Amino acid sequence: MENSELIKRNMYTIGQTVKKLRRQKKWSQEYLSFMSGLDRTYIGGLERGERNATIGTLTTISKALNITLFQLVEEASKYESGNH
């Protein structure tokens, strides 16, 4: 797999993981936006795999979701392996 394909796949996986965790809390994108201080359109783009978030942004989102960055990555790895 080419590097660009791998990046796109990882962006999508992280986005779907954020979406799953947000929905588990029964939060809207707008509420996650409020809790994280990020724009709602950014959250939407991230969840669709259109945004390549930095470690800092993922840490901010993780903190808003009351989990660690490492827990977010662990959840994403479960999604990637089909255990979601």
mmCIF file with all atom_site columns, C-alpha atoms in Angstrom:
data_model
loop_
_atom_site.group_PDB
_atom_site.id
_atom_site.type_symbol
_atom_site.label_atom_id
_atom_site.label_alt_id
_atom_site.label_comp_id
_atom_site.label_asym_id
_atom_site.label_entity_id
_atom_site.label_seq_id
_atom_site.pdbx_PDB_ins_code
_atom_site.Cartn_x
_atom_site.Cartn_y
_atom_site.Cartn_z
_atom_site.occupancy
_atom_site.B_iso_or_equiv
_atom_site.pdbx_formal_charge
_atom_site.auth_seq_id
_atom_site.auth_comp_id
_atom_site.auth_asym_id
_atom_site.auth_atom_id
_atom_site.pdbx_PDB_model_num
ATOM 1  C CA . MET A 1 1  ? 0.000   0.000  0.000  1.00 0.00 ? 1  MET A CA 1
ATOM 2  C CA . GLU A 1 2  ? 1.302   3.445  -0.889 1.00 0.00 ? 2  GLU A CA 1
ATOM 3  C CA . ASN A 1 3  ? 2.038   5.907  1.895  1.00 0.00 ? 3  ASN A CA 1
ATOM 4  C CA . SER A 1 4  ? -0.697  8.314  0.721  1.00 0.00 ? 4  SER A CA 1
ATOM 5  C CA . GLU A 1 5  ? -3.274  5.496  0.779  1.00 0.00 ? 5  GLU A CA 1
ATOM 6  C CA . LEU A 1 6  ? -2.179  4.485  4.267  1.00 0.00 ? 6  LEU A CA 1
ATOM 7  C CA . ILE A 1 7  ? -2.489  8.073  5.502  1.00 0.00 ? 7  ILE A CA 1
ATOM 8  C CA . LYS A 1 8  ? -6.003  8.372  4.041  1.00 0.00 ? 8  LYS A CA 1
ATOM 9  C CA . ARG A 1 9  ? -7.033  5.084  5.621  1.00 0.00 ? 9  ARG A CA 1
ATOM 10 C CA . ASN A 1 10 ? -5.644  6.140  9.006  1.00 0.00 ? 10 ASN A CA 1
ATOM 11 C CA . MET A 1 11 ? -7.373  9.529  8.778  1.00 0.00 ? 11 MET A CA 1
ATOM 12 C CA . TYR A 1 12 ? -10.670 7.761  8.089  1.00 0.00 ? 12 TYR A CA 1
ATOM 13 C CA . THR A 1 13 ? -10.136 5.279  10.926 1.00 0.00 ? 13 THR A CA 1
ATOM 14 C CA . ILE A 1 14 ? -9.342  8.023  13.452 1.00 0.00 ? 14 ILE A CA 1
ATOM 15 C CA . GLY A 1 15 ? -12.360 10.001 12.267 1.00 0.00 ? 15 GLY A CA 1
ATOM 16 C CA . GLN A 1 16 ? -14.709 7.057  12.589 1.00 0.00 ? 16 GLN A CA 1
ATOM 17 C CA . THR A 1 17 ? -13.328 6.372  16.057 1.00 0.00 ? 17 THR A CA 1
ATOM 18 C CA . VAL A 1 18 ? -13.949 9.963  17.165 1.00 0.00 ? 18 VAL A CA 1
ATOM 19 C CA . LYS A 1 19 ? -17.473 9.709  15.752 1.00 0.00 ? 19 LYS A CA 1
ATOM 20 C CA . LYS A 1 20 ? -18.113 6.431  17.590 1.00 0.00 ? 20 LYS A CA 1
ATOM 21 C CA . LEU A 1 21 ? -16.844 7.810  20.913 1.00 0.00 ? 21 LEU A CA 1
ATOM 22 C CA . ARG A 1 22 ? -18.830 11.033 20.455 1.00 0.00 ? 22 ARG A CA 1
ATOM 23 C CA . ARG A 1 23 ? -22.022 9.105  19.721 1.00 0.00 ? 23 ARG A CA 1
ATOM 24 C CA . GLN A 1 24 ? -21.478 6.842  22.740 1.00 0.00 ? 24 GLN A CA 1
ATOM 25 C CA . LYS A 1 25 ? -21.672 9.996  24.830 1.00 0.00 ? 25 LYS A CA 1
ATOM 26 C CA . LYS A 1 26 ? -24.778 11.048 22.856 1.00 0.00 ? 26 LYS A CA 1
ATOM 27 C CA . TRP A 1 27 ? -23.009 14.259 21.896 1.00 0.00 ? 27 TRP A CA 1
ATOM 28 C CA . SER A 1 28 ? -23.588 16.235 18.735 1.00 0.00 ? 28 SER A CA 1
ATOM 29 C CA . GLN A 1 29 ? -20.676 17.463 16.664 1.00 0.00 ? 29 GLN A CA 1
ATOM 30 C CA . GLU A 1 30 ? -21.572 20.906 17.926 1.00 0.00 ? 30 GLU A CA 1
ATOM 31 C CA . TYR A 1 31 ? -21.251 19.819 21.554 1.00 0.00 ? 31 TYR A CA 1
ATOM 32 C CA . LEU A 1 32 ? -17.879 18.137 20.934 1.00 0.00 ? 32 LEU A CA 1
ATOM 33 C CA . SER A 1 33 ? -16.864 21.350 19.218 1.00 0.00 ? 33 SER A CA 1
ATOM 34 C CA . PHE A 1 34 ? -17.849 23.311 22.308 1.00 0.00 ? 34 PHE A CA 1
ATOM 35 C CA . MET A 1 35 ? -16.074 20.908 24.665 1.00 0.00 ? 35 MET A CA 1
ATOM 36 C CA . SER A 1 36 ? -12.871 20.847 22.602 1.00 0.00 ? 36 SER A CA 1
ATOM 37 C CA . GLY A 1 37 ? -12.775 24.449 21.425 1.00 0.00 ? 37 GLY A CA 1
ATOM 38 C CA . LEU A 1 38 ? -12.561 23.300 17.803 1.00 0.00 ? 38 LEU A CA 1
ATOM 39 C CA . ASP A 1 39 ? -14.896 24.400 15.026 1.00 0.00 ? 39 ASP A CA 1
ATOM 40 C CA . ARG A 1 40 ? -17.855 22.118 14.325 1.00 0.00 ? 40 ARG A CA 1
ATOM 41 C CA . THR A 1 41 ? -16.959 21.950 10.635 1.00 0.00 ? 41 THR A CA 1
ATOM 42 C CA . TYR A 1 42 ? -13.479 20.752 11.625 1.00 0.00 ? 42 TYR A CA 1
ATOM 43 C CA . ILE A 1 43 ? -15.020 17.964 13.739 1.00 0.00 ? 43 ILE A CA 1
ATOM 44 C CA . GLY A 1 44 ? -17.219 16.946 10.797 1.00 0.00 ? 44 GLY A CA 1
ATOM 45 C CA . GLY A 1 45 ? -14.276 16.922 8.401  1.00 0.00 ? 45 GLY A CA 1
ATOM 46 C CA . LEU A 1 46 ? -12.221 14.887 10.844 1.00 0.00 ? 46 LEU A CA 1
ATOM 47 C CA . GLU A 1 47 ? -15.000 12.323 11.262 1.00 0.00 ? 47 GLU A CA 1
ATOM 48 C CA . ARG A 1 48 ? -15.300 11.962 7.477  1.00 0.00 ? 48 ARG A CA 1
ATOM 49 C CA . GLY A 1 49 ? -11.551 11.414 7.156  1.00 0.00 ? 49 GLY A CA 1
ATOM 50 C CA . GLU A 1 50 ? -11.032 14.697 5.325  1.00 0.00 ? 50 GLU A CA 1
ATOM 51 C CA . ARG A 1 51 ? -8.789  16.265 7.973  1.00 0.00 ? 51 ARG A CA 1
ATOM 52 C CA . ASN A 1 52 ? -5.295  15.156 8.893  1.00 0.00 ? 52 ASN A CA 1
ATOM 53 C CA . ALA A 1 53 ? -5.304  16.058 12.576 1.00 0.00 ? 53 ALA A CA 1
ATOM 54 C CA . THR A 1 54 ? -2.123  16.819 14.466 1.00 0.00 ? 54 THR A CA 1
ATOM 55 C CA . ILE A 1 55 ? -1.156  15.052 17.683 1.00 0.00 ? 55 ILE A CA 1
ATOM 56 C CA . GLY A 1 56 ? -2.083  18.273 19.486 1.00 0.00 ? 56 GLY A CA 1
ATOM 57 C CA . THR A 1 57 ? -5.571  18.342 17.981 1.00 0.00 ? 57 THR A CA 1
ATOM 58 C CA . LEU A 1 58 ? -6.141  14.661 18.738 1.00 0.00 ? 58 LEU A CA 1
ATOM 59 C CA . THR A 1 59 ? -4.995  15.284 22.312 1.00 0.00 ? 59 THR A CA 1
ATOM 60 C CA . THR A 1 60 ? -7.498  18.151 22.580 1.00 0.00 ? 60 THR A CA 1
ATOM 61 C CA . ILE A 1 61 ? -10.319 15.956 21.271 1.00 0.00 ? 61 ILE A CA 1
ATOM 62 C CA . SER A 1 62 ? -9.303  13.080 23.544 1.00 0.00 ? 62 SER A CA 1
ATOM 63 C CA . LYS A 1 63 ? -9.317  15.384 26.557 1.00 0.00 ? 63 LYS A CA 1
ATOM 64 C CA . ALA A 1 64 ? -12.790 16.659 25.622 1.00 0.00 ? 64 ALA A CA 1
ATOM 65 C CA . LEU A 1 65 ? -13.980 13.033 25.393 1.00 0.00 ? 65 LEU A CA 1
ATOM 66 C CA . ASN A 1 66 ? -12.380 12.374 28.803 1.00 0.00 ? 66 ASN A CA 1
ATOM 67 C CA . ILE A 1 67 ? -9.957  9.768  27.480 1.00 0.00 ? 67 ILE A CA 1
ATOM 68 C CA . THR A 1 68 ? -6.233  9.791  26.763 1.00 0.00 ? 68 THR A CA 1
ATOM 69 C CA . LEU A 1 69 ? -4.702  10.055 23.315 1.00 0.00 ? 69 LEU A CA 1
ATOM 70 C CA . PHE A 1 70 ? -3.461  6.509  23.798 1.00 0.00 ? 70 PHE A CA 1
ATOM 71 C CA . GLN A 1 71 ? -7.014  5.289  24.455 1.00 0.00 ? 71 GLN A CA 1
ATOM 72 C CA . LEU A 1 72 ? -8.158  7.011  21.260 1.00 0.00 ? 72 LEU A CA 1
ATOM 73 C CA . VAL A 1 73 ? -5.421  5.281  19.278 1.00 0.00 ? 73 VAL A CA 1
ATOM 74 C CA . GLU A 1 74 ? -6.247  1.949  20.930 1.00 0.00 ? 74 GLU A CA 1
ATOM 75 C CA . GLU A 1 75 ? -9.910  2.352  19.955 1.00 0.00 ? 75 GLU A CA 1
ATOM 76 C CA . ALA A 1 76 ? -8.846  3.230  16.413 1.00 0.00 ? 76 ALA A CA 1
ATOM 77 C CA . SER A 1 77 ? -6.724  0.076  16.219 1.00 0.00 ? 77 SER A CA 1
ATOM 78 C CA . LYS A 1 78 ? -9.772  -1.970 17.267 1.00 0.00 ? 78 LYS A CA 1
ATOM 79 C CA . TYR A 1 79 ? -11.784 -0.291 14.499 1.00 0.00 ? 79 TYR A CA 1
ATOM 80 C CA . GLU A 1 80 ? -9.030  -0.996 11.987 1.00 0.00 ? 80 GLU A CA 1
ATOM 81 C CA . SER A 1 81 ? -8.926  -4.678 12.931 1.00 0.00 ? 81 SER A CA 1
ATOM 82 C CA . GLY A 1 82 ? -12.715 -4.987 12.717 1.00 0.00 ? 82 GLY A CA 1
ATOM 83 C CA . ASN A 1 83 ? -13.323 -5.323 16.471 1.00 0.00 ? 83 ASN A CA 1
ATOM 84 C CA . HIS A 1 84 ? -15.585 -2.295 16.791 1.00 0.00 ? 84 HIS A CA 1
#
